[in-house]
Coordinates of N, CA, C and O in Angstrom, one line a residue:
X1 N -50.2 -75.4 -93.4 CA -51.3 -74.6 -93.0 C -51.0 -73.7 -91.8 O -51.9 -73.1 -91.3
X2 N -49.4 -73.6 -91.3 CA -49.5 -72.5 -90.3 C -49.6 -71.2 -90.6 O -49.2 -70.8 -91.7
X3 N -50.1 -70.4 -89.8 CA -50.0 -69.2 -89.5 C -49.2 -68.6 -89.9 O -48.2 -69.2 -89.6
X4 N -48.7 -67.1 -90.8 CA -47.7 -66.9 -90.7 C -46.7 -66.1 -89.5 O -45.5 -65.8 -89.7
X5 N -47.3 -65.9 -88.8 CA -46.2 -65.8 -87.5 C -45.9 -67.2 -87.7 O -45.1 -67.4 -88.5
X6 N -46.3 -68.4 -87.1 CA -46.0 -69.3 -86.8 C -44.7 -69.5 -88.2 O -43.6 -69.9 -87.9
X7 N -44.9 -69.2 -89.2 CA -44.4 -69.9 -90.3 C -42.8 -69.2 -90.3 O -41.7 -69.7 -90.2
X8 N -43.1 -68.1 -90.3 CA -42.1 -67.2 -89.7 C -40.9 -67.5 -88.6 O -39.7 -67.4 -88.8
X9 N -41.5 -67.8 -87.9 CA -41.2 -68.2 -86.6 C -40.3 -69.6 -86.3 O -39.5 -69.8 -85.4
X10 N -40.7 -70.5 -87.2 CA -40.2 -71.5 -87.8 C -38.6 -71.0 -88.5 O -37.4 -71.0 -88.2
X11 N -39.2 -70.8 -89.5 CA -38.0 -70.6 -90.4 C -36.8 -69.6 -89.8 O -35.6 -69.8 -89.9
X12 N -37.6 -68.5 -89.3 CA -36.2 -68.0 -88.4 C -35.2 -68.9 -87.4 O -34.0 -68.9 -87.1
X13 N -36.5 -69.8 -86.8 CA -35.5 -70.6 -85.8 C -34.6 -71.9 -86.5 O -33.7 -72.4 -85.9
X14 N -35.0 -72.2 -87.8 CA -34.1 -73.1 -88.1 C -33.1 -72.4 -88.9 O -32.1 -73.0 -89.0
X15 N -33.2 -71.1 -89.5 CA -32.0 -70.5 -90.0 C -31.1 -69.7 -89.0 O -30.1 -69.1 -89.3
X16 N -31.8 -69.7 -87.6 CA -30.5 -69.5 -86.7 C -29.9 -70.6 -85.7 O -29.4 -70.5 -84.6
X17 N -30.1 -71.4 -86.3 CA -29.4 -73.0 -85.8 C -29.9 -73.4 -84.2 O -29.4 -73.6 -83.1
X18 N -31.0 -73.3 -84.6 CA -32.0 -74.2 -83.7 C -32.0 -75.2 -84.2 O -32.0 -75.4 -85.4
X19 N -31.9 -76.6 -83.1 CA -32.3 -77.9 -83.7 C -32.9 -78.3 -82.3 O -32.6 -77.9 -81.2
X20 N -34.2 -79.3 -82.8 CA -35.2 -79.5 -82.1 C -35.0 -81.3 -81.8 O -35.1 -82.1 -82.7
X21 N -34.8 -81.6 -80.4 CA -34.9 -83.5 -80.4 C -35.7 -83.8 -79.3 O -36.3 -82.9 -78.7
X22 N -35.6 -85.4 -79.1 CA -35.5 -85.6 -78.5 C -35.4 -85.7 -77.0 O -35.6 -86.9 -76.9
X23 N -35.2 -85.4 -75.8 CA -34.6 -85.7 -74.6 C -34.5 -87.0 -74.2 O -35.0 -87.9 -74.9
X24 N -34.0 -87.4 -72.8 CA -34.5 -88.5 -71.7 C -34.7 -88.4 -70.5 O -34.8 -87.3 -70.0
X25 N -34.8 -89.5 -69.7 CA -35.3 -89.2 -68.4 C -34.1 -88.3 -67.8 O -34.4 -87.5 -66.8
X26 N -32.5 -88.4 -68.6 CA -31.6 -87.3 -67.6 C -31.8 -85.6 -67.6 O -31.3 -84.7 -66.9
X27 N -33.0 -85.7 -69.0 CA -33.4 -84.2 -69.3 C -34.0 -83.2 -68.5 O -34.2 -82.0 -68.6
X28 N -34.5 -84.6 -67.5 CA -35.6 -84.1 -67.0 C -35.6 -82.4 -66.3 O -36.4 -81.5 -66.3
X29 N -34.5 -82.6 -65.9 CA -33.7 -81.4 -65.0 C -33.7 -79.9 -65.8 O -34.1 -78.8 -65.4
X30 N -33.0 -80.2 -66.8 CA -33.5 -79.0 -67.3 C -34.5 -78.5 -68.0 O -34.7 -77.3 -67.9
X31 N -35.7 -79.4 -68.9 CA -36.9 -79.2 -68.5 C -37.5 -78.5 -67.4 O -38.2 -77.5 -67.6
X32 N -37.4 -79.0 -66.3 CA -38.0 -78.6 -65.1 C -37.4 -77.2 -65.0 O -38.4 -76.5 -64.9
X33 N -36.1 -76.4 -65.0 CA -35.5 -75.3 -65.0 C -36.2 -74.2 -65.7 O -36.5 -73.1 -65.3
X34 N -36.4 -74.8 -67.3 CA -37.0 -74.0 -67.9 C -38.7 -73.9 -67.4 O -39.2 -72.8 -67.2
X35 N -39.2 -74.8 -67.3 CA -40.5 -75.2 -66.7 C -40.9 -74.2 -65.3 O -42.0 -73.8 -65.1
X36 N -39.7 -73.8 -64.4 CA -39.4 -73.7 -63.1 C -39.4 -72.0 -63.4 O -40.1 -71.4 -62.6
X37 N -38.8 -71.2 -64.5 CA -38.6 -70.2 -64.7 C -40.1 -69.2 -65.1 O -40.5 -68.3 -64.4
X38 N -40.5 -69.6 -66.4 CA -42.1 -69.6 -66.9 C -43.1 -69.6 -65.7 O -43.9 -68.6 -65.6
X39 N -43.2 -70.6 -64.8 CA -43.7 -70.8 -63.5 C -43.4 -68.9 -62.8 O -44.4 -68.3 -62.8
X40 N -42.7 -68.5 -62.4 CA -41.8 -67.7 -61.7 C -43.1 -66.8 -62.3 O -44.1 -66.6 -61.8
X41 N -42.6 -66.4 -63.7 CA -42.8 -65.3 -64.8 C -44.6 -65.1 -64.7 O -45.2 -64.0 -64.8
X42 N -45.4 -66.6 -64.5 CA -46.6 -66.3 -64.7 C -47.6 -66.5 -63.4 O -48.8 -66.7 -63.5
X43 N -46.9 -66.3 -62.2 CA -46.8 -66.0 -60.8 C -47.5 -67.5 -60.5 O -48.6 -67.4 -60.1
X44 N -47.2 -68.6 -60.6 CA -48.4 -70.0 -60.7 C -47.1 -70.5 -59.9 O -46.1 -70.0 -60.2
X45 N -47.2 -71.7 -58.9 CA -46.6 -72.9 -58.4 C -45.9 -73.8 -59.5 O -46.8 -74.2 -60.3
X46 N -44.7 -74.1 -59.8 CA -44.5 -75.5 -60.5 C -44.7 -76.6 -59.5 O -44.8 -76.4 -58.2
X47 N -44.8 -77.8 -60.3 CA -45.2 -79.1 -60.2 C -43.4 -79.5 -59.7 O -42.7 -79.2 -60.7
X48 N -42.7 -80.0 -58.7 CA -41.6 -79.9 -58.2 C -41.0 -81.4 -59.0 O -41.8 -82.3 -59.2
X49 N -39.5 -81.5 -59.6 CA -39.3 -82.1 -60.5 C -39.2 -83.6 -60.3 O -38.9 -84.3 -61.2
X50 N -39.5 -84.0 -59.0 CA -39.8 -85.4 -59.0 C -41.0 -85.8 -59.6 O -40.9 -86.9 -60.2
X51 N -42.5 -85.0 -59.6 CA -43.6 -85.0 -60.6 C -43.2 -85.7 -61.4 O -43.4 -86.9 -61.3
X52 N -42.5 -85.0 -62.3 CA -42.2 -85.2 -63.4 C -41.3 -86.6 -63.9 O -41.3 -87.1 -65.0
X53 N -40.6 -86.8 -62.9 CA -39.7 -88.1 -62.9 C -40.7 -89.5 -62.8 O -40.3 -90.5 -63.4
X54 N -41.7 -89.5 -62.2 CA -42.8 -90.3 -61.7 C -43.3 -90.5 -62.9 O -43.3 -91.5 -63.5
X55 N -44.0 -89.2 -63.1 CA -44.7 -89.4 -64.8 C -44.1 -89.7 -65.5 O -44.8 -90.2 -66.5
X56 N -42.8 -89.9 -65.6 CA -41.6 -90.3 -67.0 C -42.0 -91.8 -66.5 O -42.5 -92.6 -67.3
X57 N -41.6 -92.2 -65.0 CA -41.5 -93.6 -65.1 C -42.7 -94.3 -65.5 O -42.6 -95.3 -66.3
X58 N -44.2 -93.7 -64.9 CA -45.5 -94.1 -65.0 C -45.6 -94.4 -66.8 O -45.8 -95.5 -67.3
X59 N -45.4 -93.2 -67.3 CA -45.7 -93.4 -68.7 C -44.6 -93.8 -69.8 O -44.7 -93.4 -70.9
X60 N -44.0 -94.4 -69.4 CA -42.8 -95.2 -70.0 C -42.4 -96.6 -69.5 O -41.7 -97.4 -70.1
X61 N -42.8 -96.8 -68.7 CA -42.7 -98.2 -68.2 C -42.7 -99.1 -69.4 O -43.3 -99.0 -70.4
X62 N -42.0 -100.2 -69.0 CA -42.2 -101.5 -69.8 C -41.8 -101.1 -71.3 O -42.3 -101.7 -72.3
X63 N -41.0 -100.3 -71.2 CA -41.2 -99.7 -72.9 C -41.6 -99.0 -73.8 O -41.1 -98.8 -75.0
X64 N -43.3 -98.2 -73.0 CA -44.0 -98.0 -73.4 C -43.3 -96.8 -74.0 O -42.1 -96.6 -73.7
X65 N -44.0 -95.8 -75.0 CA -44.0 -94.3 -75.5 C -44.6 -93.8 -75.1 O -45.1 -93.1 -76.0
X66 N -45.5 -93.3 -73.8 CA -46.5 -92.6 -73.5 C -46.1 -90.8 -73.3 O -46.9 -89.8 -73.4
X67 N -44.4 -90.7 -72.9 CA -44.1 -89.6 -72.5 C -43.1 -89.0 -73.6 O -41.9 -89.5 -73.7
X68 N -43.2 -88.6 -74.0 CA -41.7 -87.5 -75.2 C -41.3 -86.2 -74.5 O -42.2 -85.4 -74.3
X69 N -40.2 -85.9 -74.2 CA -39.6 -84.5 -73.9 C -38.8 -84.4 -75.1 O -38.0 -85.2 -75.7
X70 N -39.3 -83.0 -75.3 CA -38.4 -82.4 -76.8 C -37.6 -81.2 -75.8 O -37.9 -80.9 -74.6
X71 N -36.5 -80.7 -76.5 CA -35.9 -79.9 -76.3 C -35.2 -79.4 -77.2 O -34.3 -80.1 -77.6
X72 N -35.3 -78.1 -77.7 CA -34.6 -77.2 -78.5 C -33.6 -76.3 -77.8 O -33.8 -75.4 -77.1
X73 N -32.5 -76.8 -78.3 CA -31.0 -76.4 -78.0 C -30.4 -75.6 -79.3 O -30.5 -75.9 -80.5
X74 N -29.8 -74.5 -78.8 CA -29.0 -73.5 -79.4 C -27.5 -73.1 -78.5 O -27.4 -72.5 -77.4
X75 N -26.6 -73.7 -79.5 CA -25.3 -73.6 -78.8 C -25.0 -74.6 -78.1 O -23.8 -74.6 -77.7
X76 N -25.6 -75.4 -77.9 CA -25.2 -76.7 -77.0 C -26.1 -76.4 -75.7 O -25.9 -76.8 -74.6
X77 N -27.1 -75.6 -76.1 CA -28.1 -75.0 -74.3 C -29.1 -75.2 -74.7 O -29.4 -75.2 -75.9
X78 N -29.8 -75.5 -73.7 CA -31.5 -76.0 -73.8 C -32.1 -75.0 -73.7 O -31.9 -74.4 -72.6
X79 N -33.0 -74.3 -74.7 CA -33.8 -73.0 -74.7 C -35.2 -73.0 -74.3 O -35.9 -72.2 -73.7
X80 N -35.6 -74.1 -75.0 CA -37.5 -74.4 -75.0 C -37.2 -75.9 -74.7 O -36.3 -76.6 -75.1
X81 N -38.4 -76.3 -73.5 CA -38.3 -77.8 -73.5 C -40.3 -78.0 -73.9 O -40.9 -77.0 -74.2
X82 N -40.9 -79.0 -73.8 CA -41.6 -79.5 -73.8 C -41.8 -80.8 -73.7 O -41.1 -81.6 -74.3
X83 N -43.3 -81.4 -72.9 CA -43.4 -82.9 -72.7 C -45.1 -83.3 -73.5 O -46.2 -82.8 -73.3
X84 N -44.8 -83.9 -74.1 CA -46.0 -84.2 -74.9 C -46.1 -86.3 -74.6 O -45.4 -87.2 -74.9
X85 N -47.8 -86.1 -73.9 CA -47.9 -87.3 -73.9 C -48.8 -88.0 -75.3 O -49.5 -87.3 -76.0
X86 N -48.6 -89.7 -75.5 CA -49.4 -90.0 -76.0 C -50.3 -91.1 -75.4 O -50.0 -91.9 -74.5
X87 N -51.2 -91.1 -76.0 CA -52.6 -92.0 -75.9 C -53.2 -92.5 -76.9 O -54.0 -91.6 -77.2
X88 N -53.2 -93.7 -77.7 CA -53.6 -94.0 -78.9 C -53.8 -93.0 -79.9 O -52.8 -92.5 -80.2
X89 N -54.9 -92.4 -80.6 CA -54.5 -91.5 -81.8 C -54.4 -89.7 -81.0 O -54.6 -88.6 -81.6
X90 N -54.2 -89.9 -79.9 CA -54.6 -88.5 -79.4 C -53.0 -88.2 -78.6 O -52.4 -88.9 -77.8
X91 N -52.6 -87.1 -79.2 CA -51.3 -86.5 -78.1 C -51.5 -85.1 -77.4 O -52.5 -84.4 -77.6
X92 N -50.6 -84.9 -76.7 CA -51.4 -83.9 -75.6 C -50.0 -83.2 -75.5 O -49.0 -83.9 -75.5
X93 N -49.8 -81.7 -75.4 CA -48.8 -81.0 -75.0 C -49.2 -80.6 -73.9 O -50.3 -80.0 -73.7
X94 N -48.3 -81.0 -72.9 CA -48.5 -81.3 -71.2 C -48.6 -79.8 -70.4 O -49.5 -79.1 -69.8
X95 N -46.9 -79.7 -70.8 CA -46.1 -79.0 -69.8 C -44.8 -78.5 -70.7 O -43.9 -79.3 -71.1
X96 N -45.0 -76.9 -70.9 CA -43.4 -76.7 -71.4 C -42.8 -75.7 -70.5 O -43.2 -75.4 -69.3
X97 N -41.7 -75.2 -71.2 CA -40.8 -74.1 -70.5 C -40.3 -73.7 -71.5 O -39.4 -74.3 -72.1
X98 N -41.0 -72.4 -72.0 CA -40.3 -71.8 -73.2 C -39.3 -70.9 -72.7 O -38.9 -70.8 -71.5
X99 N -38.6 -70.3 -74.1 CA -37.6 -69.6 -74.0 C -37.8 -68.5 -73.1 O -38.9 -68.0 -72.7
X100 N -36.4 -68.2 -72.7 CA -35.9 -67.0 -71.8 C -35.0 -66.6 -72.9 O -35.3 -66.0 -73.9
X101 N -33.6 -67.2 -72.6 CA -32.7 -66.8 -73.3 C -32.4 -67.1 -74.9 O -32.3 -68.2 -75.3
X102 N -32.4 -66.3 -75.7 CA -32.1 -66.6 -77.4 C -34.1 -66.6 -77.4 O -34.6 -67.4 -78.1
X103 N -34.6 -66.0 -76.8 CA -36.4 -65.8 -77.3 C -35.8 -65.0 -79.1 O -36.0 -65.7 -80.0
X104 N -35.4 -64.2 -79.2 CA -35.3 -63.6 -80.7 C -35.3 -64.8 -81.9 O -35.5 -64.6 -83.1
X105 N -35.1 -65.7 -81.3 CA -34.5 -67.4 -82.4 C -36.0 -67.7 -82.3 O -36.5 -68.3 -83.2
X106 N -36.8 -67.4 -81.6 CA -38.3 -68.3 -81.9 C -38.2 -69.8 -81.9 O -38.8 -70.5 -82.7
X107 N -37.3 -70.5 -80.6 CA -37.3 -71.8 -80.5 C -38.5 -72.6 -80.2 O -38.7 -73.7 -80.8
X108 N -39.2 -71.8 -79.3 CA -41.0 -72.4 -79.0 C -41.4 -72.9 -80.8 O -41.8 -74.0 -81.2
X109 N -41.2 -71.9 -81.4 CA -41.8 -71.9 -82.9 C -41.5 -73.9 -83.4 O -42.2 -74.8 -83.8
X110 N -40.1 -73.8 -83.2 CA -39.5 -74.9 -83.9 C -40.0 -75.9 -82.9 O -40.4 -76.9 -83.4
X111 N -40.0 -76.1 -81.6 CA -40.2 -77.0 -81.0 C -41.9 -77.0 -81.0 O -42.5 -77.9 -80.3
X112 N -42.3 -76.5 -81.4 CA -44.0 -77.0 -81.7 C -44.6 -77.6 -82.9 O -45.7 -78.2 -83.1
X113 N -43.6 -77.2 -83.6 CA -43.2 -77.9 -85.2 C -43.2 -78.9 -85.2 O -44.1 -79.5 -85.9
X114 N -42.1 -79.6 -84.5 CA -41.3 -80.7 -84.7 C -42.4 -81.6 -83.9 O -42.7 -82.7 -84.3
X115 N -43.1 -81.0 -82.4 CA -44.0 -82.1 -82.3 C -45.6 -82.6 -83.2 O -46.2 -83.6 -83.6
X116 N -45.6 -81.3 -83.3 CA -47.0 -81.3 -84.9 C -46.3 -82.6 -85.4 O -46.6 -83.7 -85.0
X117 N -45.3 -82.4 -86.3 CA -44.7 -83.2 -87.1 C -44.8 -84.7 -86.6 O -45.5 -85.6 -87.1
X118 N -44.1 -84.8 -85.9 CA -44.0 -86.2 -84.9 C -45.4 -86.9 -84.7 O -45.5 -88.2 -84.7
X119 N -46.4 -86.0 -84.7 CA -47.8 -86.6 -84.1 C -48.0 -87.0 -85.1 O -48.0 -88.2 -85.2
X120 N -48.4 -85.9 -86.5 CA -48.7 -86.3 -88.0 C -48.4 -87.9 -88.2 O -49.1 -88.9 -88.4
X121 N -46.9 -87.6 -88.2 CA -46.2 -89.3 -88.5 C -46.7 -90.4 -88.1 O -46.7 -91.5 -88.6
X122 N -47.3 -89.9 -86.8 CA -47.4 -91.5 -86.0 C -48.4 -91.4 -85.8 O -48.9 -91.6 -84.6
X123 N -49.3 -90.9 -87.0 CA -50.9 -91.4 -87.6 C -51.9 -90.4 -86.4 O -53.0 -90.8 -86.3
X124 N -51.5 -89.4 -85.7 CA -52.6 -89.2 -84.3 C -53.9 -88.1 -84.5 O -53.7 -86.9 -84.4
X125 N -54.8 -88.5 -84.8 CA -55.7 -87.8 -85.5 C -56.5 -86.6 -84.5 O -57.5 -86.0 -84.8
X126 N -55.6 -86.5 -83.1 CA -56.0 -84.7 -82.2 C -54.5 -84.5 -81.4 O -53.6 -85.3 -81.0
X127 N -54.5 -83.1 -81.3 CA -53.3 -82.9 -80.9 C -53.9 -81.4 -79.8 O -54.2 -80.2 -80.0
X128 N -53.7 -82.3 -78.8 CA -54.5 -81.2 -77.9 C -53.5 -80.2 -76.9 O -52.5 -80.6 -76.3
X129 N -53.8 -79.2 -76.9 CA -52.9 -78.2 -75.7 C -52.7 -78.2 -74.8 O -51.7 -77.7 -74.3
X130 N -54.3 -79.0 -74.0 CA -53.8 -79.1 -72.5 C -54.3 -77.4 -71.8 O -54.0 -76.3 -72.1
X131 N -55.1 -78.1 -70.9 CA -55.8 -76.9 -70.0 C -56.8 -76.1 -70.6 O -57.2 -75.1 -70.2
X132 N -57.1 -76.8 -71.9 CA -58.2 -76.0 -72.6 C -59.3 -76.8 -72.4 O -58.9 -78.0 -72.8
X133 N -60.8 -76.8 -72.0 CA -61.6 -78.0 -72.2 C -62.8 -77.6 -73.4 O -63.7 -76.9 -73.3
X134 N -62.4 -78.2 -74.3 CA -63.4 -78.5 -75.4 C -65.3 -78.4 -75.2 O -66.1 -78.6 -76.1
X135 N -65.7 -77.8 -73.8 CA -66.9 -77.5 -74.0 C -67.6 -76.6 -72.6 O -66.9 -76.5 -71.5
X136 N -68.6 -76.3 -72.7 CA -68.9 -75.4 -71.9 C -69.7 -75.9 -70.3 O -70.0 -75.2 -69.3
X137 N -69.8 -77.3 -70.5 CA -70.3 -77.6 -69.3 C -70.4 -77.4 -68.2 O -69.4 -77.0 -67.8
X138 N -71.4 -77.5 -67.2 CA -71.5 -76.9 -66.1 C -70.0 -78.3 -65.6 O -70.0 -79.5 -66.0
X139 N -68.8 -77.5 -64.4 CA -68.0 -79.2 -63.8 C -67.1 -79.5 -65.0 O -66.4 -80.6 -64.9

C-alpha cells in the first residue's frame, strides 16, 4: 500500500545496495551525528547524546525491547539512522537522522520500510511518527 514515491524510493535504495539493520548501544554515536546534523539543517537544539544513552539503558533494561536503532549503511557508512520505541501493540518513530550523504540512494525510504516491516511482524496494530498529536484539543 505505499505510495509511489515511497515505493520508488524503496526499490531504488535496495537496488543501490542499501541494507537496512539493526544497531546497538555502541551505535549510539553515530545515530546521534546523523541526528546532530538534521538538528543543524532544521535550526532546532539536539537532545545531547547521553539522552540518548539513558533512554537506551531506561528502555532496555532487564532485557527488555522497548528501544530499536536501525541504521542504513551504504559502503560500510551509516547514512539514515532511526530509533523506534516499543510499547505493547503500539511503536513509535522517536528520533531520526536522515541522509546527508548518498540522499540520491533514498536510504530514509528503506529504513522506514524495514521498520513498517518489523512492527507488522511483531503483531503492532499503530505505528506512530511522533510529534504529531492525534487531536485538536485545547493542552
Amino acid at each position: 500500500g505505499l505510495g509511489p514515491y515511497w515505493k520508488r524510493g524503496v526499490e531504488a535504495s535496495e537496488a543501490s545496495g542499501v541494507r537496512v539493520g539493526w544497531g546497538n548501544e555502541s551505535d549510539l554515536g553515530d545515530f546521534h551525528a546523523l541526528y546532530a546534523r538534521d538538528a543543524a539543517r532544521g535550526r532546532f537544539a539536539p537532545r545531547p547524546v547521553q539522552y540518548f544513552r539513558r533512554m537506551w539503558d531506561a528502555l532496555n533494561a532487564d532485557g527488555a525491547d522497548g528501544l530499536r536503532l536501525y541504521l542504513a549503511e551504504y559502503d560500510g557508512e551509516a547514512v539514515a539512522a532511526a530509533l523506534m520505541t516499543l510499547s505493547g501493540a503500539t511503536v513509535r518513530h522517536a528520533y531520526s537522522g536522515p541522509a546527508v550523504r548518498h540522499r540520491e540512494l533514498r536510504p530514509s525510504c528503506a529504513l522506514h520500510w524495514r521498520m513498517l516491516c518489523d512492527a507488522h511482524a511483531m503483531g503492532a496494530d499503530s505505528y506512530e511518527l511522533g510529534g504529531v498529536s492525534d487531536g485538536l484539543e485545547e493542552g
